[in-house]
């Protein structure tokens, strides 16, 4: 066997809107397999997966990984028909709420992000994200955990866009010191943040714990702005924690974020602050 069966993809969440698309890809896989004159056991052996996994993909109960589609397309000589769904399946693997957030982030030209409990997801390393998600209760199953980690890492594609969006982060001091994972996980996380902070389109600031009189005490703030002048935002403190797009509500979030940014350390001093925190780990 090559890769483990659990590496072939992710189970479809019942009732998810992407279920019909995953089922269509599964039917296409079956058609291509039969056209190539291969049985399920033969394909499973050639791909290095269990027979049950192949059957689950064919009936649309399992979301195939993009890498699986690349390999099986070549093996079955599908002339790119299976591989054509690579990006669709890449997005389909995200849990629904993460998929919706990723779509908004892909459209944004400016993102204003304030984190108060943990380092923001877009700044997290894979090891830090996994360690953090392992603290949630009820606990994720191993499959759910890896799906959440993969989705969080995929969202970081915003850093590779051209042109890249303007990204503003304000992090509370406690997020730099909370020992999520072991010492090495935290060290690598802080080192990664220093690298990201030096990107020309990123502004990263630290809010020292001593700066207590600011509106961030109401919870996280996220504001995404789009090319047409519209936007969407959310905060723990108001609007029932739901995303809002009403201009008046967005102005409230803009106001709060502006005050927080003004009271946080400037970017240059924030880098020094993170370097000091790294030296203390």
Coordinates of N, CA and C in Angstrom, one line a residue, residues 48-211:
X48 N -2.9 2.5 -4.5 CA -2.4 2.3 -3.2 C -3.4 2.6 -2.1
X49 N -4.7 2.5 -2.4 CA -5.8 2.7 -1.4 C -6.6 1.5 -1.2
X50 N -7.4 1.5 -0.2 CA -8.3 0.4 0.1 C -9.5 0.4 -0.9
X51 N -10.1 -0.8 -1.2 CA -11.2 -0.9 -2.1 C -12.4 0.0 -1.6
X52 N -12.6 -0.1 -0.3 CA -13.7 0.7 0.3 C -13.6 2.1 0.0
X53 N -12.4 2.7 0.1 CA -12.1 4.1 -0.2 C -12.5 4.4 -1.6
X54 N -12.1 3.6 -2.6 CA -12.5 3.9 -4.0 C -14.0 3.9 -4.1
X55 N -14.7 2.9 -3.5 CA -16.1 2.8 -3.6 C -16.8 4.0 -3.0
X56 N -16.3 4.5 -1.9 CA -16.8 5.7 -1.2 C -16.7 6.9 -2.1
X57 N -15.6 7.0 -2.8 CA -15.4 8.2 -3.7 C -16.3 8.1 -4.9
X58 N -16.5 6.9 -5.4 CA -17.3 6.7 -6.6 C -18.8 6.9 -6.3
X59 N -19.2 6.7 -5.1 CA -20.6 7.0 -4.8 C -20.9 8.4 -4.2
X60 N -19.8 9.1 -4.1 CA -19.9 10.5 -3.7 C -20.0 10.7 -2.2
X61 N -19.5 9.7 -1.4 CA -19.5 9.9 0.0 C -18.2 10.4 0.6
X62 N -17.2 10.5 -0.3 CA -15.8 10.9 0.0 C -15.3 11.9 -0.9
X63 N -14.8 13.0 -0.4 CA -14.2 14.1 -1.3 C -12.8 13.7 -1.6
X64 N -12.5 13.5 -2.9 CA -11.1 13.1 -3.3 C -10.2 14.3 -3.2
X65 N -9.0 14.0 -2.7 CA -7.9 15.0 -2.7 C -7.6 15.4 -4.1
X66 N -7.1 16.6 -4.3 CA -6.7 17.1 -5.7 C -5.6 16.1 -6.2
X67 N -4.6 15.7 -5.3 CA -3.6 14.8 -5.8 C -4.1 13.5 -6.2
X68 N -5.1 13.0 -5.6 CA -5.8 11.8 -6.0 C -6.3 11.9 -7.5
X69 N -6.9 13.0 -7.8 CA -7.5 13.2 -9.1 C -6.4 13.3 -10.1
X70 N -5.3 13.9 -9.8 CA -4.1 14.0 -10.7 C -3.6 12.6 -11.1
X71 N -3.4 11.8 -10.1 CA -2.9 10.5 -10.3 C -3.9 9.5 -11.0
X72 N -5.1 9.6 -10.6 CA -6.1 8.7 -11.2 C -6.4 9.1 -12.6
X73 N -6.4 10.4 -12.9 CA -6.6 10.9 -14.3 C -5.5 10.3 -15.2
X74 N -4.3 10.3 -14.8 CA -3.2 9.8 -15.6 C -3.3 8.3 -15.7
X75 N -3.6 7.6 -14.6 CA -3.7 6.2 -14.6 C -4.8 5.7 -15.5
X76 N -6.0 6.3 -15.5 CA -7.1 5.9 -16.3 C -7.1 6.5 -17.7
X77 N -6.1 7.3 -18.0 CA -6.0 8.1 -19.3 C -7.3 8.8 -19.6
X78 N -7.7 9.6 -18.6 CA -9.0 10.3 -18.6 C -8.9 11.6 -19.4
X79 N -7.8 11.9 -20.0 CA -7.6 13.1 -20.8 C -8.0 14.4 -20.1
X80 N -7.7 14.4 -18.8 CA -7.9 15.7 -18.1 C -9.3 15.9 -17.5
X81 N -10.2 14.9 -17.8 CA -11.6 15.1 -17.4 C -11.8 15.1 -15.9
X82 N -11.0 14.1 -15.2 CA -11.1 14.1 -13.8 C -10.2 15.2 -13.2
X83 N -9.1 15.4 -13.7 CA -8.2 16.5 -13.2 C -8.9 17.9 -13.3
X84 N -9.8 18.0 -14.2 CA -10.5 19.3 -14.3 C -11.3 19.7 -13.1
X85 N -11.6 18.8 -12.2 CA -12.3 19.1 -11.0 C -11.4 19.3 -9.8
X86 N -10.1 19.4 -10.1 CA -9.1 19.6 -9.0 C -9.4 20.7 -8.1
X87 N -9.6 21.9 -8.6 CA -9.9 23.1 -7.8 C -11.2 23.0 -7.1
X88 N -12.2 22.5 -7.8 CA -13.5 22.3 -7.1 C -13.4 21.4 -5.9
X89 N -12.7 20.3 -6.0 CA -12.5 19.4 -4.9 C -11.6 20.0 -3.8
X90 N -10.7 20.8 -4.2 CA -9.8 21.5 -3.3 C -10.6 22.4 -2.3
X91 N -11.6 23.1 -2.9 CA -12.5 23.9 -2.1 C -13.5 23.1 -1.4
X92 N -14.0 22.0 -2.0 CA -15.1 21.2 -1.4 C -14.6 20.6 -0.1
X93 N -13.3 20.4 0.1 CA -12.8 19.7 1.3 C -13.0 20.6 2.5
X94 N -13.1 21.9 2.3 CA -13.2 22.7 3.5 C -14.6 22.5 4.2
X95 N -14.7 22.5 5.5 CA -16.0 22.6 6.1 C -16.8 23.8 5.6
X96 N -18.1 23.7 5.6 CA -18.9 24.7 4.9 C -18.6 26.1 5.4
X97 N -18.5 26.3 6.7 CA -18.3 27.7 7.2 C -16.9 28.2 6.9
X98 N -15.9 27.3 6.8 CA -14.6 27.7 6.4 C -14.6 28.0 4.9
X99 N -15.3 27.3 4.1 CA -15.4 27.5 2.7 C -15.9 28.9 2.4
X100 N -17.0 29.2 3.1 CA -17.6 30.5 2.9 C -16.6 31.7 3.2
X101 N -15.9 31.5 4.3 CA -14.9 32.5 4.8 C -13.8 32.6 3.8
X102 N -13.3 31.5 3.2 CA -12.2 31.5 2.3 C -12.6 32.2 1.0
X103 N -13.9 32.1 0.6 CA -14.4 32.7 -0.6 C -14.4 34.2 -0.4
X104 N -14.8 34.7 0.8 CA -14.8 36.1 1.0 C -13.3 36.7 1.1
X105 N -12.4 35.9 1.7 CA -11.0 36.3 1.8 C -10.4 36.4 0.4
X106 N -10.8 35.5 -0.5 CA -10.3 35.6 -1.9 C -10.7 36.8 -2.7
X107 N -11.8 37.4 -2.3 CA -12.3 38.6 -3.0 C -11.8 39.9 -2.4
X108 N -11.4 39.9 -1.1 CA -11.0 41.1 -0.4 C -9.8 41.8 -0.9
X109 N -9.8 43.1 -0.9 CA -8.6 43.9 -1.3 C -8.0 44.5 0.0
X110 N -8.7 44.4 1.1 CA -8.2 44.9 2.4 C -8.8 44.1 3.5
X111 N -8.0 43.7 4.5 CA -8.5 42.9 5.6 C -7.9 43.5 6.9
X112 N -8.8 43.8 7.8 CA -8.5 44.4 9.1 C -8.8 43.3 10.1
X113 N -7.9 42.8 10.9 CA -8.0 41.7 11.7 C -7.5 41.9 13.1
X114 N -8.3 41.8 14.1 CA -7.9 41.9 15.5 C -8.2 40.6 16.2
X115 N -7.1 40.0 16.9 CA -7.3 38.8 17.6 C -7.0 39.0 19.1
X116 N -7.8 38.4 19.9 CA -7.6 38.7 21.4 C -7.3 37.5 22.2
X117 N -7.6 36.3 21.7 CA -7.4 35.0 22.5 C -6.2 34.2 21.9
X118 N -6.2 34.1 20.6 CA -5.2 33.3 19.9 C -4.6 34.0 18.7
X119 N -3.5 33.6 18.2 CA -2.9 34.1 17.0 C -3.9 33.9 15.9
X120 N -4.1 34.9 15.0 CA -5.1 34.8 14.0 C -4.7 33.6 13.0
X121 N -5.8 33.0 12.5 CA -5.6 31.8 11.7 C -4.8 32.0 10.5
X122 N -4.8 33.2 9.9 CA -4.0 33.4 8.7 C -2.5 33.5 9.0
X123 N -2.2 33.7 10.3 CA -0.8 33.8 10.7 C -0.3 32.5 11.3
X124 N -1.1 31.5 11.5 CA -0.7 30.3 12.1 C 0.1 29.3 11.3
X125 N 1.1 28.7 11.9 CA 1.8 27.6 11.2 C 0.9 26.3 11.3
X126 N 1.2 25.3 10.5 CA 0.4 24.1 10.6 C 0.5 23.4 11.9
X127 N 1.7 23.4 12.5 CA 1.8 22.7 13.8 C 1.1 23.5 14.9
X128 N 1.1 24.8 14.9 CA 0.4 25.6 15.9 C -1.1 25.4 15.7
X129 N -1.6 25.5 14.4 CA -3.0 25.3 14.2 C -3.5 23.9 14.7
X130 N -2.7 22.9 14.4 CA -3.1 21.6 14.9 C -3.2 21.5 16.4
X131 N -2.2 22.1 17.1 CA -2.1 22.0 18.5 C -3.3 22.8 19.1
X132 N -3.6 24.0 18.5 CA -4.7 24.8 18.9 C -6.0 24.1 18.8
X133 N -6.3 23.5 17.6 CA -7.5 22.8 17.3 C -7.7 21.6 18.2
X134 N -6.6 21.0 18.7 CA -6.7 19.9 19.6 C -7.2 20.3 21.0
X135 N -7.2 21.6 21.3 CA -7.7 22.0 22.6 C -9.2 22.2 22.6
X136 N -9.9 22.2 21.4 CA -11.3 22.4 21.3 C -12.1 21.2 21.9
X137 N -13.3 21.5 22.5 CA -14.1 20.5 23.0 C -15.6 20.7 22.5
X138 N -16.3 19.7 22.1 CA -15.8 18.3 22.0 C -14.7 18.1 21.0
X139 N -13.9 17.2 21.3 CA -12.7 17.0 20.4 C -13.0 16.6 19.0
X140 N -12.3 17.0 18.1 CA -12.4 16.6 16.7 C -11.9 15.1 16.5
X141 N -12.6 14.4 15.6 CA -12.0 13.1 15.3 C -10.7 13.3 14.5
X142 N -9.8 12.4 14.4 CA -8.6 12.6 13.6 C -8.9 13.1 12.2
X143 N -9.9 12.5 11.5 CA -10.2 13.0 10.2 C -10.7 14.4 10.2
X144 N -11.6 14.8 11.1 CA -12.1 16.2 11.2 C -10.9 17.1 11.5
X145 N -10.0 16.7 12.4 CA -8.9 17.6 12.7 C -8.0 17.9 11.5
X146 N -7.7 16.9 10.8 CA -6.8 17.1 9.6 C -7.5 17.9 8.5
X147 N -8.9 17.7 8.4 CA -9.6 18.5 7.5 C -9.6 20.0 7.9
X148 N -9.8 20.3 9.2 CA -9.8 21.7 9.7 C -8.4 22.3 9.5
X149 N -7.3 21.5 9.8 CA -6.0 22.0 9.6 C -5.7 22.4 8.1
X150 N -6.1 21.4 7.2 CA -5.9 21.6 5.8 C -6.6 22.8 5.3
X151 N -7.8 23.0 5.8 CA -8.6 24.2 5.4 C -8.0 25.5 5.8
X152 N -7.5 25.5 7.1 CA -6.9 26.7 7.6 C -5.6 27.0 6.8
X153 N -4.8 26.0 6.5 CA -3.6 26.3 5.8 C -3.9 26.8 4.3
X154 N -4.9 26.2 3.7 CA -5.3 26.6 2.4 C -5.7 28.1 2.3
X155 N -6.3 28.6 3.4 CA -6.7 30.0 3.4 C -5.5 31.0 3.3
X156 N -4.4 30.5 3.6 CA -3.2 31.3 3.6 C -2.7 31.6 2.2
X157 N -3.5 31.1 1.2 CA -3.2 31.5 -0.2 C -3.4 32.9 -0.5
X158 N -4.1 33.7 0.4 CA -4.2 35.1 0.2 C -2.9 35.8 0.2
X159 N -1.8 35.2 0.8 CA -0.5 35.8 0.8 C 0.2 35.7 -0.6
X160 N -0.4 34.8 -1.4 CA 0.3 34.5 -2.7 C -0.5 35.2 -3.8
X161 N -1.6 35.9 -3.5 CA -2.3 36.5 -4.6 C -1.5 37.7 -5.2
X162 N -1.8 38.0 -6.5 CA -1.2 39.1 -7.1 C -2.2 39.9 -7.9
X163 N -2.5 41.1 -7.5 CA -1.9 41.8 -6.4 C -2.5 41.3 -5.1
X164 N -1.7 41.3 -4.0 CA -2.1 40.8 -2.7 C -3.0 41.9 -2.0
X165 N -3.9 41.4 -1.2 CA -4.7 42.3 -0.4 C -3.8 43.0 0.7
X166 N -4.3 44.2 1.1 CA -3.6 44.8 2.2 C -4.1 44.1 3.5
X167 N -3.2 43.7 4.3 CA -3.5 42.9 5.5 C -3.0 43.6 6.8
X168 N -4.0 43.9 7.6 CA -3.7 44.5 8.9 C -4.0 43.6 10.1
X169 N -3.0 43.3 10.9 CA -3.2 42.4 12.0 C -2.9 43.2 13.3
X170 N -3.8 43.1 14.3 CA -3.4 43.5 15.7 C -3.6 42.3 16.6
X171 N -2.6 41.9 17.3 CA -2.6 40.8 18.2 C -2.4 41.2 19.6
X172 N -3.1 40.6 20.5 CA -2.9 40.9 21.9 C -1.6 40.2 22.4
X173 N -0.9 40.8 23.3 CA 0.4 40.2 23.8 C 0.2 38.8 24.3
X174 N -0.9 38.5 24.9 CA -1.1 37.2 25.5 C -1.1 36.1 24.4
X175 N -1.5 36.4 23.2 CA -1.5 35.4 22.1 C 0.0 35.0 21.7
X176 N 0.9 35.9 22.0 CA 2.3 35.6 21.7 C 3.0 34.7 22.8
X177 N 2.4 34.7 24.0 CA 3.0 34.0 25.1 C 2.2 32.8 25.5
X178 N 1.0 32.6 25.1 CA 0.3 31.4 25.5 C 1.0 30.2 24.9
X179 N 1.4 29.2 25.7 CA 2.2 28.0 25.2 C 1.3 27.0 24.5
X180 N 0.8 27.3 23.3 CA 0.0 26.3 22.5 C 1.0 25.4 21.9
X181 N 0.9 24.1 22.1 CA 1.8 23.1 21.6 C 3.1 23.1 22.5
X182 N 4.2 22.6 22.1 CA 5.4 22.6 22.9 C 6.2 23.8 22.6
X183 N 7.3 24.0 23.3 CA 8.2 25.1 23.1 C 8.6 25.4 21.6
X184 N 8.9 24.3 20.9 CA 9.4 24.4 19.6 C 8.2 24.9 18.7
X185 N 7.0 24.4 18.9 CA 5.9 24.9 18.1 C 5.7 26.4 18.3
X186 N 5.8 26.9 19.5 CA 5.6 28.3 19.7 C 6.8 29.1 19.1
X187 N 8.0 28.6 19.2 CA 9.2 29.3 18.6 C 9.0 29.4 17.1
X188 N 8.6 28.3 16.5 CA 8.4 28.4 15.0 C 7.3 29.3 14.6
X189 N 6.3 29.3 15.5 CA 5.1 30.2 15.2 C 5.6 31.7 15.3
X190 N 6.3 32.0 16.3 CA 6.8 33.4 16.4 C 7.8 33.8 15.3
X191 N 8.6 32.8 14.9 CA 9.6 33.1 13.8 C 8.8 33.3 12.5
X192 N 7.7 32.5 12.3 CA 6.9 32.6 11.1 C 6.2 34.0 11.1
X193 N 5.8 34.5 12.2 CA 5.1 35.8 12.2 C 6.1 36.9 11.9
X194 N 7.3 36.8 12.3 CA 8.3 37.8 12.0 C 8.6 37.8 10.5
X195 N 8.5 36.6 9.8 CA 8.7 36.6 8.4 C 7.5 37.2 7.7
X196 N 6.3 36.9 8.1 CA 5.1 37.5 7.5 C 5.0 39.0 7.7
X197 N 5.4 39.4 8.9 CA 5.3 40.9 9.2 C 6.2 41.7 8.3
X198 N 7.2 41.1 7.6 CA 8.1 41.9 6.8 C 7.6 41.9 5.3
X199 N 6.5 41.3 5.0 CA 6.0 41.4 3.7 C 5.4 42.8 3.5
X200 N 5.6 43.4 2.3 CA 5.3 44.8 2.0 C 3.8 45.1 2.2
X201 N 2.9 44.1 2.0 CA 1.5 44.4 2.1 C 0.9 44.0 3.5
X202 N 1.7 43.7 4.4 CA 1.3 43.3 5.8 C 1.7 44.3 6.8
X203 N 0.8 44.6 7.7 CA 1.0 45.5 8.8 C 0.6 44.7 10.1
X204 N 1.6 44.4 10.9 CA 1.3 43.6 12.1 C 1.7 44.4 13.3
X205 N 0.7 44.5 14.2 CA 0.9 45.2 15.4 C 0.6 44.4 16.7
X206 N 1.2 44.7 17.8 CA 1.0 44.0 19.0 C 0.3 45.0 20.0
X207 N -0.7 44.6 20.7 CA -1.3 45.3 21.7 C -0.8 44.8 23.1
X208 N 0.1 45.6 23.8 CA 0.6 45.1 25.1 C -0.6 45.0 26.1
X209 N -0.5 44.0 26.9 CA -1.5 43.8 28.0 C -1.7 45.1 28.8
X210 N -0.6 45.8 29.0 CA -0.7 47.0 29.8 C -1.6 48.1 29.2
X211 N -1.9 48.0 27.9 CA -2.8 49.0 27.2 C -4.2 48.4 27.3

